[in-house]
Amino acid sequence: SSRSSGSRGGYLALLSGLAFGEASPTLVAARRHAVEWMLGRCKAECCGHQPFAIEHVVICGGLLATGTLAAGTKEALEEADDLLSQLASVVSLDIMPGKSDPSNLSLPQMPLHRQLFRRLRACDGVTFVSNPVEFCLDGMQFLGHSGQPVEDFLRCLHLPRSKEVTLEALETCLSGLHLAPTAPDTLETRPFSKLDPFIIDKVPHVLFSGGHAEVARRWCNASGGGSGGTQCVCVPAFHLQPAVVLVNLADPKDVIVVQDFAKPA
């Protein structure tokens, strides 16, 4: 889909792994702190950063905590609905499903059903999107998923986990022009007989993967040379590293990581 933020020079915010349903007081406070900051209600000294003009937010999976019991799902969804509706009242918001979220397990995952969210479904700026997702915002092409393809790729490689290895796995997917190189052999996917839905037909300006232990990003120059290229971003799971990744909508090389949300305001 192609959209306009209505403003130039703003930022797109990426975050994942909010893990609603996890009762840690530190995590609950960090989530609220991050939302307050994105809404511009948090002073600079709260997290050591000045406010940024955030035009759009993408939550790339991990909305609910892994292992959330059926009995606690309703409460977790209500908690997410309450906090994110505050954000969606001010800034446009895309919500992707992840492995632990109430959607189909196999990729591509269908969008979360909007009827699960009483407040969010009434917000005009909210879009429940698929995983993977591709969209264009202010002329910038974004492509990403909630992390399952990279995690399964790393599992098959039997390499020690580090943010550098994770980033290299995402870059390998970019260079091979395929989002999920281990599908359908070891990664659950829907059956397809003609077109492979994971082939990257159009190289994006930003390629992101959610749900990782640490943030990592690197600019990859276009194979043909010139000034073009792709910003590869591994978005950290917020419950592991409370951080928001900002991408400048006027320059994909400009990426800022805002963190320390777990510290007292």
Short mmCIF file of C-alpha atoms in Angstrom, two decimals:
data_model
loop_
_atom_site.label_atom_id
_atom_site.label_comp_id
_atom_site.label_asym_id
_atom_site.label_seq_id
_atom_site.Cartn_x
_atom_site.Cartn_y
_atom_site.Cartn_z
CA SER A 1 0.00 0.00 0.00
CA SER A 2 1.08 3.57 -0.62
CA ARG A 3 0.47 6.27 1.96
CA SER A 4 1.48 9.80 2.89
CA SER A 5 2.33 10.96 6.38
CA GLY A 6 1.29 14.49 5.45
CA SER A 7 4.68 15.84 6.48
CA ARG A 8 8.25 15.72 5.25
CA GLY A 9 11.25 15.13 7.46
CA GLY A 10 9.43 13.10 10.10
CA TYR A 11 10.33 9.65 11.39
CA LEU A 12 8.83 6.17 11.25
CA ALA A 13 9.09 4.30 14.56
CA LEU A 14 9.69 0.54 14.69
CA LEU A 15 9.19 -1.52 17.81
CA SER A 16 8.28 -5.12 18.63
CA GLY A 17 7.92 -7.58 21.47
CA LEU A 18 5.81 -5.37 23.73
CA ALA A 19 4.73 -8.60 25.43
CA PHE A 20 1.42 -7.49 26.93
CA GLY A 21 0.38 -10.03 29.53
CA GLU A 22 3.83 -10.16 31.12
CA ALA A 23 3.31 -8.78 34.60
CA SER A 24 6.78 -7.33 35.20
CA PRO A 25 6.29 -3.86 36.77
CA THR A 26 9.48 -2.67 35.06
CA LEU A 27 8.19 -3.70 31.63
CA VAL A 28 4.73 -2.20 32.26
CA ALA A 29 6.35 1.11 33.21
CA ALA A 30 8.75 0.99 30.24
CA ARG A 31 5.89 0.45 27.76
CA ARG A 32 3.97 3.40 29.17
CA HIS A 33 7.12 5.53 29.23
CA ALA A 34 7.79 4.75 25.54
CA VAL A 35 4.24 5.62 24.51
CA GLU A 36 4.34 8.86 26.50
CA TRP A 37 7.60 9.74 24.75
CA MET A 38 6.20 8.98 21.28
CA LEU A 39 3.22 11.18 22.11
CA GLY A 40 5.58 14.01 22.97
CA ARG A 41 4.55 14.08 26.63
CA CYS A 42 7.93 13.04 27.99
CA LYS A 43 10.64 15.58 28.77
CA ALA A 44 14.05 15.16 27.11
CA GLU A 45 15.76 14.24 30.38
CA CYS A 46 13.50 11.19 30.74
CA CYS A 47 15.44 9.18 28.19
CA GLY A 48 18.29 11.47 27.19
CA HIS A 49 16.79 12.37 23.80
CA GLN A 50 14.92 15.33 22.44
CA PRO A 51 11.44 14.60 21.03
CA PHE A 52 11.26 13.60 17.37
CA ALA A 53 8.48 14.21 14.86
CA ILE A 54 7.10 10.66 14.67
CA GLU A 55 4.70 10.36 11.74
CA HIS A 56 4.00 6.62 11.77
CA VAL A 57 4.53 3.65 14.10
CA VAL A 58 4.90 -0.02 13.16
CA ILE A 59 4.63 -2.73 15.81
CA CYS A 60 6.31 -5.72 14.19
CA GLY A 61 4.98 -8.67 16.16
CA GLY A 62 5.16 -9.84 19.74
CA LEU A 63 2.14 -7.90 20.95
CA LEU A 64 1.37 -10.61 23.52
CA ALA A 65 3.88 -12.31 25.79
CA THR A 66 5.02 -15.77 24.72
CA GLY A 67 3.14 -18.44 26.61
CA THR A 68 0.22 -16.19 27.53
CA LEU A 69 -2.41 -18.63 28.81
CA ALA A 70 -5.87 -18.59 27.29
CA ALA A 71 -7.25 -17.35 30.59
CA GLY A 72 -4.92 -14.32 30.47
CA THR A 73 -5.30 -13.48 26.80
CA LYS A 74 -8.37 -11.30 27.30
CA GLU A 75 -6.64 -9.21 29.97
CA ALA A 76 -3.48 -8.89 27.82
CA LEU A 77 -5.51 -7.74 24.82
CA GLU A 78 -7.37 -5.21 26.95
CA GLU A 79 -4.07 -3.88 28.28
CA ALA A 80 -2.71 -3.52 24.74
CA ASP A 81 -5.95 -1.93 23.56
CA ASP A 82 -5.89 0.66 26.34
CA LEU A 83 -2.29 1.79 25.86
CA LEU A 84 -2.06 1.63 22.06
CA SER A 85 -5.35 3.44 21.54
CA GLN A 86 -3.77 6.43 23.28
CA LEU A 87 -0.93 6.30 20.76
CA ALA A 88 -3.26 5.77 17.80
CA SER A 89 -5.27 8.84 18.72
CA VAL A 90 -2.28 10.98 17.77
CA VAL A 91 -0.14 9.05 15.26
CA SER A 92 -0.95 6.46 12.57
CA LEU A 93 -0.19 2.92 13.63
CA ASP A 94 0.36 -0.44 11.90
CA ILE A 95 0.13 -3.62 13.99
CA MET A 96 1.64 -6.84 12.66
CA PRO A 97 1.07 -10.30 14.16
CA GLY A 98 3.96 -12.36 15.49
CA LYS A 99 4.54 -15.95 16.49
CA SER A 100 2.89 -15.57 19.90
CA ASP A 101 -0.05 -13.46 18.72
CA PRO A 102 -3.62 -14.64 17.95
CA SER A 103 -3.21 -15.28 14.23
CA ASN A 104 -2.38 -18.29 12.09
CA LEU A 105 1.05 -19.80 12.84
CA SER A 106 2.22 -20.29 9.25
CA LEU A 107 3.55 -17.44 7.13
CA PRO A 108 2.19 -15.24 5.70
CA GLN A 109 0.24 -14.46 8.87
CA MET A 110 -3.15 -12.83 8.56
CA PRO A 111 -3.74 -9.49 10.28
CA LEU A 112 -5.00 -9.55 13.85
CA HIS A 113 -8.78 -9.29 13.92
CA ARG A 114 -9.80 -5.73 14.74
CA GLN A 115 -12.76 -6.94 16.80
CA LEU A 116 -10.26 -8.06 19.46
CA PHE A 117 -9.59 -4.39 20.26
CA ARG A 118 -12.59 -2.37 21.41
CA ARG A 119 -10.83 1.02 21.47
CA LEU A 120 -8.33 0.54 18.66
CA ARG A 121 -10.94 -0.48 16.13
CA ALA A 122 -12.55 2.94 16.56
CA CYS A 123 -9.30 4.77 15.73
CA ASP A 124 -9.05 5.89 12.11
CA GLY A 125 -5.25 5.76 12.04
CA VAL A 126 -4.91 2.07 12.96
CA THR A 127 -4.24 -0.61 10.34
CA PHE A 128 -3.94 -4.29 11.23
CA VAL A 129 -1.52 -5.65 8.63
CA SER A 130 -0.10 -9.00 7.60
CA ASN A 131 3.27 -10.54 8.41
CA PRO A 132 5.32 -10.03 6.25
CA VAL A 133 4.19 -6.56 5.22
CA GLU A 134 5.18 -4.20 2.42
CA PHE A 135 4.18 -0.56 2.20
CA CYS A 136 5.27 2.79 0.82
CA LEU A 137 5.28 5.89 3.00
CA ASP A 138 6.21 9.31 1.59
CA GLY A 139 7.81 7.59 -1.40
CA MET A 140 9.97 5.31 0.77
CA GLN A 141 9.52 1.57 0.34
CA PHE A 142 9.40 -0.58 3.49
CA LEU A 143 9.46 -4.38 3.68
CA GLY A 144 9.60 -6.42 6.84
CA HIS A 145 8.42 -9.25 9.05
CA SER A 146 8.13 -10.14 12.71
CA GLY A 147 11.37 -12.12 12.82
CA GLN A 148 10.42 -15.76 12.23
CA PRO A 149 12.35 -16.13 8.92
CA VAL A 150 15.60 -14.78 10.41
CA GLU A 151 15.22 -16.82 13.61
CA ASP A 152 14.65 -20.03 11.65
CA PHE A 153 17.56 -19.21 9.33
CA LEU A 154 19.85 -18.81 12.35
CA ARG A 155 18.56 -22.04 13.88
CA CYS A 156 19.53 -23.94 10.74
CA LEU A 157 23.01 -22.38 10.63
CA HIS A 158 23.91 -23.47 14.19
CA LEU A 159 25.91 -20.27 14.74
CA PRO A 160 26.43 -18.53 18.09
CA ARG A 161 23.78 -15.87 18.52
CA SER A 162 24.92 -12.26 18.39
CA LYS A 163 23.47 -9.08 16.98
CA GLU A 164 26.10 -9.13 14.23
CA VAL A 165 25.20 -12.67 13.14
CA THR A 166 21.48 -11.79 13.23
CA LEU A 167 22.07 -8.72 11.09
CA GLU A 168 24.16 -10.72 8.61
CA ALA A 169 21.31 -13.24 8.29
CA LEU A 170 18.92 -10.41 7.37
CA GLU A 171 21.45 -9.02 4.90
CA THR A 172 21.78 -12.48 3.32
CA CYS A 173 18.02 -12.50 2.74
CA LEU A 174 18.37 -9.11 1.05
CA SER A 175 21.26 -10.16 -1.19
CA GLY A 176 19.41 -13.36 -2.15
CA LEU A 177 16.19 -11.40 -2.75
CA HIS A 178 14.24 -13.85 -0.61
CA LEU A 179 12.58 -13.04 2.71
CA ALA A 180 12.41 -16.61 4.03
CA PRO A 181 15.18 -18.83 2.63
CA THR A 182 14.31 -21.82 4.86
CA ALA A 183 10.63 -21.88 3.84
CA PRO A 184 8.86 -24.23 3.43
CA ASP A 185 11.44 -26.82 4.56
CA THR A 186 11.79 -25.82 8.21
CA LEU A 187 9.67 -22.68 8.46
CA GLU A 188 5.89 -23.11 8.56
CA THR A 189 4.28 -21.53 5.51
CA ARG A 190 1.02 -21.81 3.66
CA PRO A 191 1.09 -24.10 0.64
CA PHE A 192 1.97 -22.38 -2.63
CA SER A 193 2.39 -24.03 -6.02
CA LYS A 194 2.95 -21.19 -8.48
CA LEU A 195 4.24 -17.91 -7.06
CA ASP A 196 6.63 -17.81 -4.11
CA PRO A 197 5.25 -15.05 -1.85
CA PHE A 198 8.63 -14.46 -0.21
CA ILE A 199 10.58 -13.40 -3.30
CA ILE A 200 11.68 -9.77 -3.06
CA ASP A 201 10.54 -8.30 -6.38
CA LYS A 202 11.34 -4.69 -5.54
CA VAL A 203 14.35 -3.88 -3.38
CA PRO A 204 13.12 -1.73 -0.48
CA HIS A 205 14.68 1.34 1.06
CA VAL A 206 14.22 -0.29 4.49
CA LEU A 207 14.18 -4.01 5.32
CA PHE A 208 13.27 -4.81 8.93
CA SER A 209 12.90 -7.87 11.12
CA GLY A 210 11.29 -7.78 14.56
CA GLY A 211 11.62 -9.65 17.83
CA HIS A 212 15.38 -9.87 18.30
CA ALA A 213 17.49 -9.81 21.45
CA GLU A 214 19.34 -6.62 20.50
CA VAL A 215 19.01 -3.81 18.01
CA ALA A 216 21.28 -3.84 14.97
CA ARG A 217 21.28 -1.91 11.72
CA ARG A 218 23.50 -1.33 8.72
CA TRP A 219 23.25 0.44 5.39
CA CYS A 220 23.75 -1.91 2.44
CA ASN A 221 24.78 -0.26 -0.81
CA ALA A 222 22.93 -1.24 -3.99
CA SER A 223 24.64 -4.04 -5.92
CA GLY A 224 24.85 -1.88 -9.03
CA GLY A 225 26.64 0.93 -7.22
CA GLY A 226 25.45 4.50 -7.03
CA SER A 227 23.78 6.22 -4.10
CA GLY A 228 20.95 3.72 -3.68
CA GLY A 229 20.76 0.99 -1.11
CA THR A 230 18.79 -0.53 1.74
CA GLN A 231 18.80 0.06 5.45
CA CYS A 232 18.64 -3.31 7.22
CA VAL A 233 17.20 -3.11 10.73
CA CYS A 234 16.90 -5.82 13.37
CA VAL A 235 14.27 -4.46 15.75
CA PRO A 236 14.72 -5.55 19.37
CA ALA A 237 11.94 -7.20 21.34
CA PHE A 238 10.94 -4.45 23.75
CA HIS A 239 10.77 -6.83 26.72
CA LEU A 240 14.43 -7.75 26.10
CA GLN A 241 15.76 -4.32 25.10
CA PRO A 242 13.32 -1.46 25.71
CA ALA A 243 14.04 0.59 22.61
CA VAL A 244 12.34 2.32 19.69
CA VAL A 245 14.07 2.47 16.29
CA LEU A 246 13.45 5.64 14.28
CA VAL A 247 13.93 5.85 10.51
CA ASN A 248 14.03 9.27 8.85
CA LEU A 249 11.35 9.37 6.14
CA ALA A 250 13.50 11.77 4.12
CA ASP A 251 16.74 9.74 4.42
CA PRO A 252 16.77 5.99 5.18
CA LYS A 253 20.45 6.22 6.13
CA ASP A 254 19.42 8.25 9.16
CA VAL A 255 18.46 5.74 11.87
CA ILE A 256 18.23 6.62 15.55
CA VAL A 257 17.81 4.19 18.44
CA VAL A 258 16.03 5.63 21.47
CA GLN A 259 16.25 3.49 24.57
CA ASP A 260 16.55 3.61 28.37
CA PHE A 261 12.76 3.53 28.71
CA ALA A 262 13.14 1.07 31.58
CA LYS A 263 14.88 3.72 33.70
CA PRO A 264 12.76 5.72 36.12
CA ALA A 265 11.39 8.92 34.56
#
